[in-house]
Structure formats: C-alpha cells, structure tokens
Short mmCIF file of C-alpha atoms in Angstrom, two decimals:
data_model
loop_
_atom_site.label_atom_id
_atom_site.label_comp_id
_atom_site.label_asym_id
_atom_site.label_seq_id
_atom_site.Cartn_x
_atom_site.Cartn_y
_atom_site.Cartn_z
CA MET A 1 74.83 107.11 49.09
CA ASN A 2 78.01 107.74 50.99
CA PRO A 3 77.95 110.49 53.56
CA ARG A 4 79.66 113.18 51.46
CA ASP A 5 77.10 112.81 48.63
CA ARG A 6 74.18 112.51 51.14
CA VAL A 7 75.18 115.69 52.88
CA LEU A 8 75.93 117.73 49.78
CA ASN A 9 72.76 116.68 48.08
CA ALA A 10 70.64 117.54 51.09
CA LEU A 11 72.26 120.94 51.55
CA THR A 12 71.66 121.85 47.93
CA GLY A 13 67.94 120.41 47.81
CA LYS A 14 68.71 117.40 45.79
CA SER A 15 67.41 113.84 46.48
CA VAL A 16 68.81 111.61 49.14
CA ASP A 17 68.34 108.03 50.43
CA ARG A 18 67.76 109.32 53.90
CA ILE A 19 68.13 112.53 55.85
CA PRO A 20 71.90 112.99 56.86
CA VAL A 21 73.06 113.59 60.33
CA THR A 22 75.84 116.11 60.22
CA ALA A 23 77.31 119.15 61.93
CA VAL A 24 78.25 122.40 60.10
CA THR A 25 79.13 124.02 63.37
CA GLN A 26 81.78 123.27 66.01
CA THR A 27 82.33 119.58 66.53
CA GLY A 28 85.19 119.29 69.22
CA THR A 29 84.17 117.61 72.49
CA VAL A 30 86.30 116.52 75.56
CA GLU A 31 85.50 113.05 75.01
CA PHE A 32 86.60 113.19 71.38
CA MET A 33 89.83 114.76 72.47
CA GLU A 34 90.54 112.08 75.21
CA ALA A 35 89.84 109.31 72.73
CA THR A 36 92.11 110.69 70.09
CA GLY A 37 94.74 112.49 71.98
CA ALA A 38 94.03 115.77 69.99
CA ARG A 39 93.24 118.19 72.65
CA TRP A 40 92.39 121.94 72.91
CA PRO A 41 94.15 124.23 72.86
CA GLU A 42 96.89 122.44 70.88
CA ALA A 43 94.50 121.24 68.26
CA HIS A 44 93.75 124.82 67.27
CA SER A 45 97.15 125.27 65.98
CA ASN A 46 98.43 121.84 64.78
CA PRO A 47 96.79 120.74 61.52
CA GLU A 48 97.45 116.88 62.26
CA LEU A 49 95.69 117.25 65.55
CA MET A 50 92.85 119.40 64.02
CA VAL A 51 92.27 116.60 61.54
CA LYS A 52 92.23 113.87 64.26
CA LEU A 53 89.73 115.81 66.14
CA ALA A 54 87.63 116.61 63.19
CA LEU A 55 87.35 112.91 62.24
CA ALA A 56 86.31 111.79 65.63
CA ALA A 57 82.88 113.13 65.10
CA TYR A 58 82.18 110.60 62.33
CA GLU A 59 84.52 107.73 63.67
CA LEU A 60 83.14 107.78 67.20
CA ALA A 61 79.72 109.18 66.89
CA GLY A 62 78.63 108.69 63.26
CA LEU A 63 78.04 112.31 62.43
CA GLU A 64 78.45 112.75 58.63
CA THR A 65 81.08 115.50 58.79
CA ALA A 66 84.70 116.55 58.86
CA ARG A 67 84.24 119.96 60.04
CA ILE A 68 87.08 122.39 61.14
CA PRO A 69 88.14 124.44 62.94
CA PHE A 70 86.75 124.65 66.57
CA GLY A 71 86.00 128.23 67.10
CA LEU A 72 85.54 131.67 65.48
CA THR A 73 88.77 133.55 65.96
CA VAL A 74 91.09 132.48 63.09
CA LEU A 75 90.55 135.60 60.94
CA ALA A 76 90.51 137.93 63.89
CA ASP A 77 93.73 136.43 65.16
CA ALA A 78 95.43 136.96 61.78
CA LEU A 79 94.15 140.62 61.64
CA GLY A 80 95.65 141.67 64.96
CA ALA A 81 93.04 140.84 67.65
CA GLU A 82 94.31 139.59 71.00
CA VAL A 83 93.00 136.04 71.44
CA ASN A 84 92.74 133.92 74.47
CA MET A 85 93.32 130.38 73.19
CA GLY A 86 91.14 128.92 75.88
CA THR A 87 91.39 125.35 77.61
CA ILE A 88 90.34 121.89 76.91
CA ASP A 89 86.83 122.85 77.44
CA ARG A 90 86.70 126.47 76.48
CA GLN A 91 86.95 127.64 72.96
CA PRO A 92 89.31 130.46 71.97
CA SER A 93 87.95 133.99 72.41
CA VAL A 94 88.80 137.66 71.45
CA ARG A 95 90.18 139.70 74.39
CA GLU A 96 91.15 142.95 72.79
CA HIS A 97 89.77 144.69 69.66
CA PRO A 98 92.50 146.15 67.53
CA TYR A 99 90.31 148.71 65.79
CA SER A 100 88.21 150.02 68.69
CA SER A 101 88.71 153.65 67.60
CA GLY A 102 87.69 152.92 64.06
CA MET A 103 88.73 151.25 60.87
CA SER A 104 90.32 154.30 59.00
CA GLU A 105 93.74 152.80 59.42
CA PHE A 106 92.83 149.17 58.52
CA LYS A 107 94.41 147.52 55.49
CA ILE A 108 94.28 143.92 54.51
CA PRO A 109 97.68 142.41 54.92
CA GLU A 110 99.21 141.32 51.57
CA ASN A 111 100.27 138.16 53.30
CA LEU A 112 96.95 137.37 54.85
CA LEU A 113 97.07 133.85 54.14
CA GLU A 114 100.36 133.23 55.81
CA LEU A 115 99.30 134.75 59.16
CA LYS A 116 98.83 133.04 62.43
CA ARG A 117 96.45 130.04 62.17
CA ILE A 118 95.16 130.67 58.58
CA PRO A 119 97.94 128.23 57.18
CA VAL A 120 97.03 125.61 59.95
CA VAL A 121 93.42 125.44 58.76
CA LEU A 122 94.39 125.41 55.06
CA GLU A 123 96.85 122.53 55.72
CA ALA A 124 94.21 120.78 57.76
CA VAL A 125 91.69 121.19 54.94
CA HIS A 126 94.26 119.84 52.47
CA LEU A 127 94.90 116.77 54.83
CA LEU A 128 91.18 116.13 55.27
CA LYS A 129 90.64 116.13 51.61
CA GLU A 130 93.35 113.53 51.12
CA LYS A 131 92.09 111.21 53.85
CA VAL A 132 88.35 111.39 53.34
CA GLY A 133 87.58 113.72 50.44
CA GLY A 134 85.55 111.09 48.60
CA SER A 135 83.51 109.80 51.54
CA LEU A 136 82.98 112.58 54.02
CA PRO A 137 82.09 116.26 53.38
CA VAL A 138 85.10 118.60 54.30
CA ILE A 139 83.24 121.48 56.06
CA VAL A 140 85.04 124.74 57.11
CA GLY A 141 83.51 127.40 59.18
CA PHE A 142 84.77 130.98 59.70
CA GLU A 143 83.71 134.30 61.08
CA GLY A 144 81.05 135.99 58.93
CA PRO A 145 81.20 139.64 58.15
CA ALA A 146 79.34 141.03 61.01
CA THR A 147 81.20 138.78 63.54
CA LEU A 148 84.53 139.63 62.15
CA ALA A 149 83.85 143.25 62.02
CA GLY A 150 82.72 143.04 65.62
CA HIS A 151 85.98 141.25 66.66
CA LEU A 152 88.06 144.04 65.07
CA MET A 153 86.08 147.02 66.55
CA GLY A 154 83.97 145.48 69.39
CA ILE A 155 80.43 144.28 68.95
CA GLU A 156 78.71 146.51 71.35
CA ARG A 157 80.67 149.52 69.97
CA MET A 158 79.53 148.38 66.40
CA ALA A 159 75.82 147.97 67.57
CA ILE A 160 75.95 151.66 68.92
CA TRP A 161 77.72 152.85 65.89
CA THR A 162 75.09 151.38 63.57
CA ARG A 163 73.06 154.43 64.51
CA LYS A 164 75.70 156.95 65.44
CA LYS A 165 78.50 156.16 63.02
CA PRO A 166 76.86 153.97 60.27
CA VAL A 167 79.70 154.96 57.80
CA GLU A 168 82.27 153.52 60.13
CA VAL A 169 80.26 150.20 60.62
CA LYS A 170 79.92 150.01 56.79
CA ARG A 171 83.71 150.37 56.43
CA ALA A 172 84.24 147.50 58.91
CA LEU A 173 81.80 145.38 57.15
CA GLU A 174 83.40 145.95 53.78
CA ALA A 175 86.77 145.13 55.16
CA ALA A 176 85.59 141.95 56.96
CA THR A 177 83.79 140.79 53.82
CA GLU A 178 86.86 141.29 51.66
CA VAL A 179 88.88 139.30 54.11
CA ASN A 180 86.08 136.60 54.09
CA VAL A 181 86.15 136.44 50.22
CA ARG A 182 89.98 135.90 50.08
CA TYR A 183 89.92 133.28 52.76
CA ALA A 184 86.99 131.42 51.22
CA GLU A 185 88.83 131.29 47.92
CA ALA A 186 91.87 129.80 49.56
CA LEU A 187 89.70 127.19 51.45
CA VAL A 188 88.04 126.03 48.32
CA LYS A 189 91.46 125.62 46.62
CA ALA A 190 92.65 123.67 49.51
CA GLY A 191 89.67 121.18 49.04
CA ALA A 192 86.63 122.39 51.17
CA ASP A 193 83.40 120.93 49.99
CA VAL A 194 81.21 123.35 52.29
CA LEU A 195 81.83 126.71 53.61
CA VAL A 196 79.94 128.02 56.54
CA PRO A 197 80.21 131.66 57.40
CA CYS A 198 79.15 131.67 61.07
CA ASP A 199 77.80 135.10 61.91
CA PRO A 200 76.30 135.12 65.43
CA SER A 201 76.96 138.86 65.75
CA ALA A 202 74.33 139.41 62.93
CA SER A 203 71.56 137.91 64.91
CA SER A 204 68.23 139.59 65.52
CA ASP A 205 69.07 139.11 69.23
CA LEU A 206 71.59 141.86 68.77
CA PHE A 207 70.59 143.86 65.66
CA ASN A 208 67.15 145.22 64.62
CA PRO A 209 65.90 143.16 61.68
CA LYS A 210 65.77 146.52 59.74
CA ASP A 211 69.49 147.03 60.52
CA PHE A 212 70.21 143.55 59.39
CA GLU A 213 68.29 144.18 56.08
CA ALA A 214 70.03 147.48 55.47
CA MET A 215 73.54 147.07 56.86
CA ILE A 216 74.36 143.29 57.00
CA LYS A 217 72.54 141.44 54.34
CA PRO A 218 74.28 143.07 51.41
CA PHE A 219 77.67 141.94 52.62
CA LEU A 220 76.41 138.35 53.29
CA ALA A 221 75.01 138.32 49.80
CA ARG A 222 78.29 139.51 48.36
CA LEU A 223 80.20 136.89 50.14
CA ALA A 224 77.73 134.28 48.85
CA GLU A 225 78.22 135.37 45.39
CA GLU A 226 82.09 134.66 45.67
CA ILE A 227 82.03 131.28 47.38
CA ARG A 228 82.61 128.41 44.79
CA ALA A 229 81.41 125.59 47.01
CA VAL A 230 78.30 124.50 48.78
CA LYS A 231 77.48 127.40 51.16
CA VAL A 232 75.65 127.41 54.57
CA LEU A 233 74.89 130.54 56.52
CA HIS A 234 74.81 130.06 60.24
CA ILE A 235 73.39 132.81 62.53
CA CYS A 236 72.66 132.09 66.14
CA GLY A 237 69.64 133.04 68.34
CA LYS A 238 66.04 133.85 67.57
CA VAL A 239 66.37 134.71 64.02
CA THR A 240 62.74 134.13 62.80
CA PRO A 241 62.39 137.79 61.85
CA ILE A 242 65.24 137.50 59.52
CA VAL A 243 65.02 134.03 58.19
CA ARG A 244 63.42 135.31 54.86
CA ALA A 245 66.25 137.93 54.55
CA MET A 246 68.81 135.18 55.24
CA ALA A 247 67.42 133.01 52.50
CA GLU A 248 67.50 135.86 50.03
CA THR A 249 71.42 136.24 50.45
CA GLY A 250 72.07 133.33 48.14
CA TYR A 251 73.30 130.54 50.40
CA ASP A 252 72.31 126.99 49.64
CA SER A 253 71.27 126.28 53.22
CA LEU A 254 70.48 127.98 56.61
CA SER A 255 71.76 126.58 59.81
CA ILE A 256 69.39 127.51 62.80
CA GLU A 257 69.10 126.88 66.38
CA GLU A 258 66.12 125.28 68.39
CA LYS A 259 65.10 128.86 69.15
CA VAL A 260 63.62 128.94 65.73
CA ASN A 261 60.71 126.80 64.87
CA MET A 262 61.71 124.40 62.05
CA LYS A 263 58.35 124.47 60.33
CA GLU A 264 58.30 128.36 60.36
CA ALA A 265 61.85 128.44 59.04
CA LYS A 266 61.05 126.16 56.13
CA ARG A 267 57.94 128.23 55.38
CA LEU A 268 59.90 131.47 55.45
CA ALA A 269 62.86 130.09 53.40
CA GLY A 270 60.55 128.42 50.87
CA ASP A 271 62.57 127.42 47.74
CA LEU A 272 65.46 129.76 48.31
CA ALA A 273 67.43 127.56 50.88
CA THR A 274 67.33 124.26 52.73
CA ILE A 275 67.30 124.24 56.44
CA VAL A 276 69.86 122.45 58.67
CA GLY A 277 69.35 121.89 62.32
CA ASN A 278 68.14 122.20 64.93
CA ILE A 279 68.93 120.03 67.90
CA SER A 280 69.55 122.04 71.00
CA PRO A 281 73.33 121.92 71.85
CA ALA A 282 72.85 122.81 75.44
CA LYS A 283 69.42 121.70 76.83
CA THR A 284 69.25 118.37 74.91
CA LEU A 285 72.70 117.36 73.35
CA LEU A 286 74.73 118.44 76.52
CA LEU A 287 72.20 118.08 79.39
CA GLY A 288 69.60 115.63 78.01
CA THR A 289 69.40 111.92 77.81
CA PRO A 290 69.71 109.84 74.63
CA GLN A 291 65.75 109.31 74.68
CA GLU A 292 65.39 113.04 74.71
CA VAL A 293 67.78 113.62 71.87
CA LYS A 294 65.93 110.94 69.92
CA LYS A 295 62.51 112.68 70.62
CA GLU A 296 63.83 116.06 69.55
CA SER A 297 65.48 114.61 66.43
CA VAL A 298 62.40 112.91 65.23
CA GLN A 299 60.51 116.13 65.69
CA ALA A 300 63.04 118.16 63.68
CA ILE A 301 62.70 115.58 60.86
CA ASN A 302 58.89 115.64 61.00
CA ASP A 303 59.09 119.46 60.96
CA GLY A 304 61.00 119.43 57.67
CA ALA A 305 64.64 119.68 58.35
CA ASP A 306 66.75 118.94 55.31
CA ALA A 307 69.75 117.76 57.38
CA LEU A 308 69.59 116.88 61.04
CA ALA A 309 72.39 118.73 63.02
CA PRO A 310 73.16 120.42 66.23
CA GLY A 311 71.54 123.97 66.15
CA CYS A 312 74.80 125.56 67.07
CA GLY A 313 78.40 124.49 68.18
CA LEU A 314 78.62 121.52 70.41
CA ALA A 315 79.40 122.23 74.05
CA PRO A 316 82.75 120.63 74.81
CA ARG A 317 81.32 118.34 77.50
CA THR A 318 78.67 116.93 75.14
CA PRO A 319 78.41 113.05 75.64
CA ILE A 320 79.24 110.89 72.67
CA ALA A 321 76.22 108.84 73.75
CA ASN A 322 73.98 111.74 72.87
CA LEU A 323 75.40 112.30 69.43
CA LYS A 324 75.02 108.73 68.72
CA ALA A 325 71.36 109.00 69.73
CA MET A 326 70.78 111.75 67.14
CA VAL A 327 72.36 109.48 64.54
CA GLU A 328 70.22 106.41 65.56
CA ALA A 329 67.08 108.58 65.53
CA ALA A 330 67.69 109.43 61.83
CA LEU A 331 68.62 105.86 60.79
CA LYS A 332 65.51 104.45 62.25
CA TYR A 333 63.19 107.21 61.14
CA LYS A 334 59.98 106.24 59.57
CA SER A 335 57.54 108.87 58.40
#
C-alpha cells in the first residue's frame, strides 16, 4: 500500500499492510525549516513555503503525512482576532479577543474564504493535492468549535460563562461551528483527504465532562455530519472522561495524547472510532532519545493504536532523528 491508502484505511478502520506512522497535528520543526528554507513565520502566510515545509515531514523523516497549517489561528485571524505570528520556533497565538463582551454583534463575513490566511491554506491544499495527492494523505487541521469560540471571546471567560451566561456560550459555539462548516467544505473542494478539527479548549482539563456532553459535544457532532472527507477529532489533555463522548460525535478517528492510556481509549471508543497517537511530543519526541522513542512507539502499537503518531503538535525543536526512530519502530514491529 502507498502511504495515502495506508493512512486513510487505518483512520477509517479498514485493513492495512502495516500500521502507518503519520501526524494529524502540527508538523513544522526548525530542522525541517532549515533544510527546506521554508521558515516560520513566513511559511504561515505563503502557500509555496507552506507546502515545502509540510512535505519535509515525509521527505526527511518518513512520516506518512502532508499536513498543514502549522498552528490554530487561521480562522480566528480571519474573524478579527489580533494574532501574534510568532517566530521560527514559536507558533502564532491570539493576543486579543474581538468579542470579549459577547457575540451579539457577530456576523460571519460573506467573503470569509477570502480573508487573511484562509486563501493561503486553500491554495496550499490545492498545491499539495497536485504534488502528492495520489501518494500522501493531504491533512488539514483547524480550530474546532470550542477553541474558535474561545479565541473570539476568551477561553477563561467562556469557561466562566458556561455557568453564568450559557446562552452567550451557546451563541459563540453556534457561530464557530458554522464557520467551521463553511471552511471544511472549502478545504474538501480544494483537495483535502483528511480534516482534523483540533479542539484543545474542549478538553476535560478545562471543562467538566458534563459541560462537554451538554455544551460542546452537539456542535462537534454537527460539524462531523457536514465534513465530506475522512475526519479526525483531536482534543488535548487528560480526556479519558470524555473519550466515549468524543467517539459518539461521529468522527472516523480520535487523536489522543500520552496522557490518555491507549488501551483504555480503545476500550472506551469501541467500534465507534479508531485511535491515533500517542507518542509524547514533549517528553519523548523533543527531549528523549531515539531508543526511548522506539520503546514508546512499540508500546503504543501493542496497546492498540490504529495509526502511530505524535500525541499532539510537534515542538519546533523536535529532532529529525527522533521522528525517524518512530518510523523505524513501526517498520520493524513484530507482534
């Protein structure tokens, strides 16, 4: 099987010749940037550089992915949030929330798909599809409903208002989900094979599992219904209490961190979703040795991972040698 077919089959629970080694979260690293000349922050706003950096993960480390972009601010930026574009080893981040007093004045711009970096990502998807569309999976991540709503109004405020102003939070989630739906449709039209709503703000580290079930889960489910591609839901943190609820939202696969036990995640998800992960991006891939990476990779495979991948976005200073070790572990794996 080629990498595209292997990854798509694994994510959707179909048979594969071996476990794929992919990444559904951020893949940019400083070593990749130096090798390709496609550096942050320029690569966030230039489709050709974005493509170069995305392909480095496969060309230089063997990860079976062509994943863009390299942060979670594209939609927030387009909707008026003030964004710091970061540095060569720091991702873009939201500095100011445009709707901190509430969402009553919010309207989705009619020209949403023409704003800020959205056209950059759409063009990069198109270019990736032309270059590697038959051999590598074109994977695109974006802010999920809770994270985008938090970017617009402020995540701490949103968490407080879940209790004090639940109608306001629901309004923010409705708006964010509608933006997600429109963007997802455009990404699929441009050629994306896999869409990954990344929703770290939905984590049970931030929200009570009951609030996730009542407030956030319905919007993730609505988004899943609208995505016409393979779909992976990524939520950071210790999400064991909500894994079953995540699986019930309708995504093909769930991406989890090392903070979640792989065996337990597999048990909780059951037949509802496959599981991607969950090699520690900080402790192991960034700070560990290749041997430690291999050990953790073998453990994840033994515990039932359907696709081996970093548990969250790569730290920019992650060594290529450690990413290669993760690939080598899968290639040499014997049950």
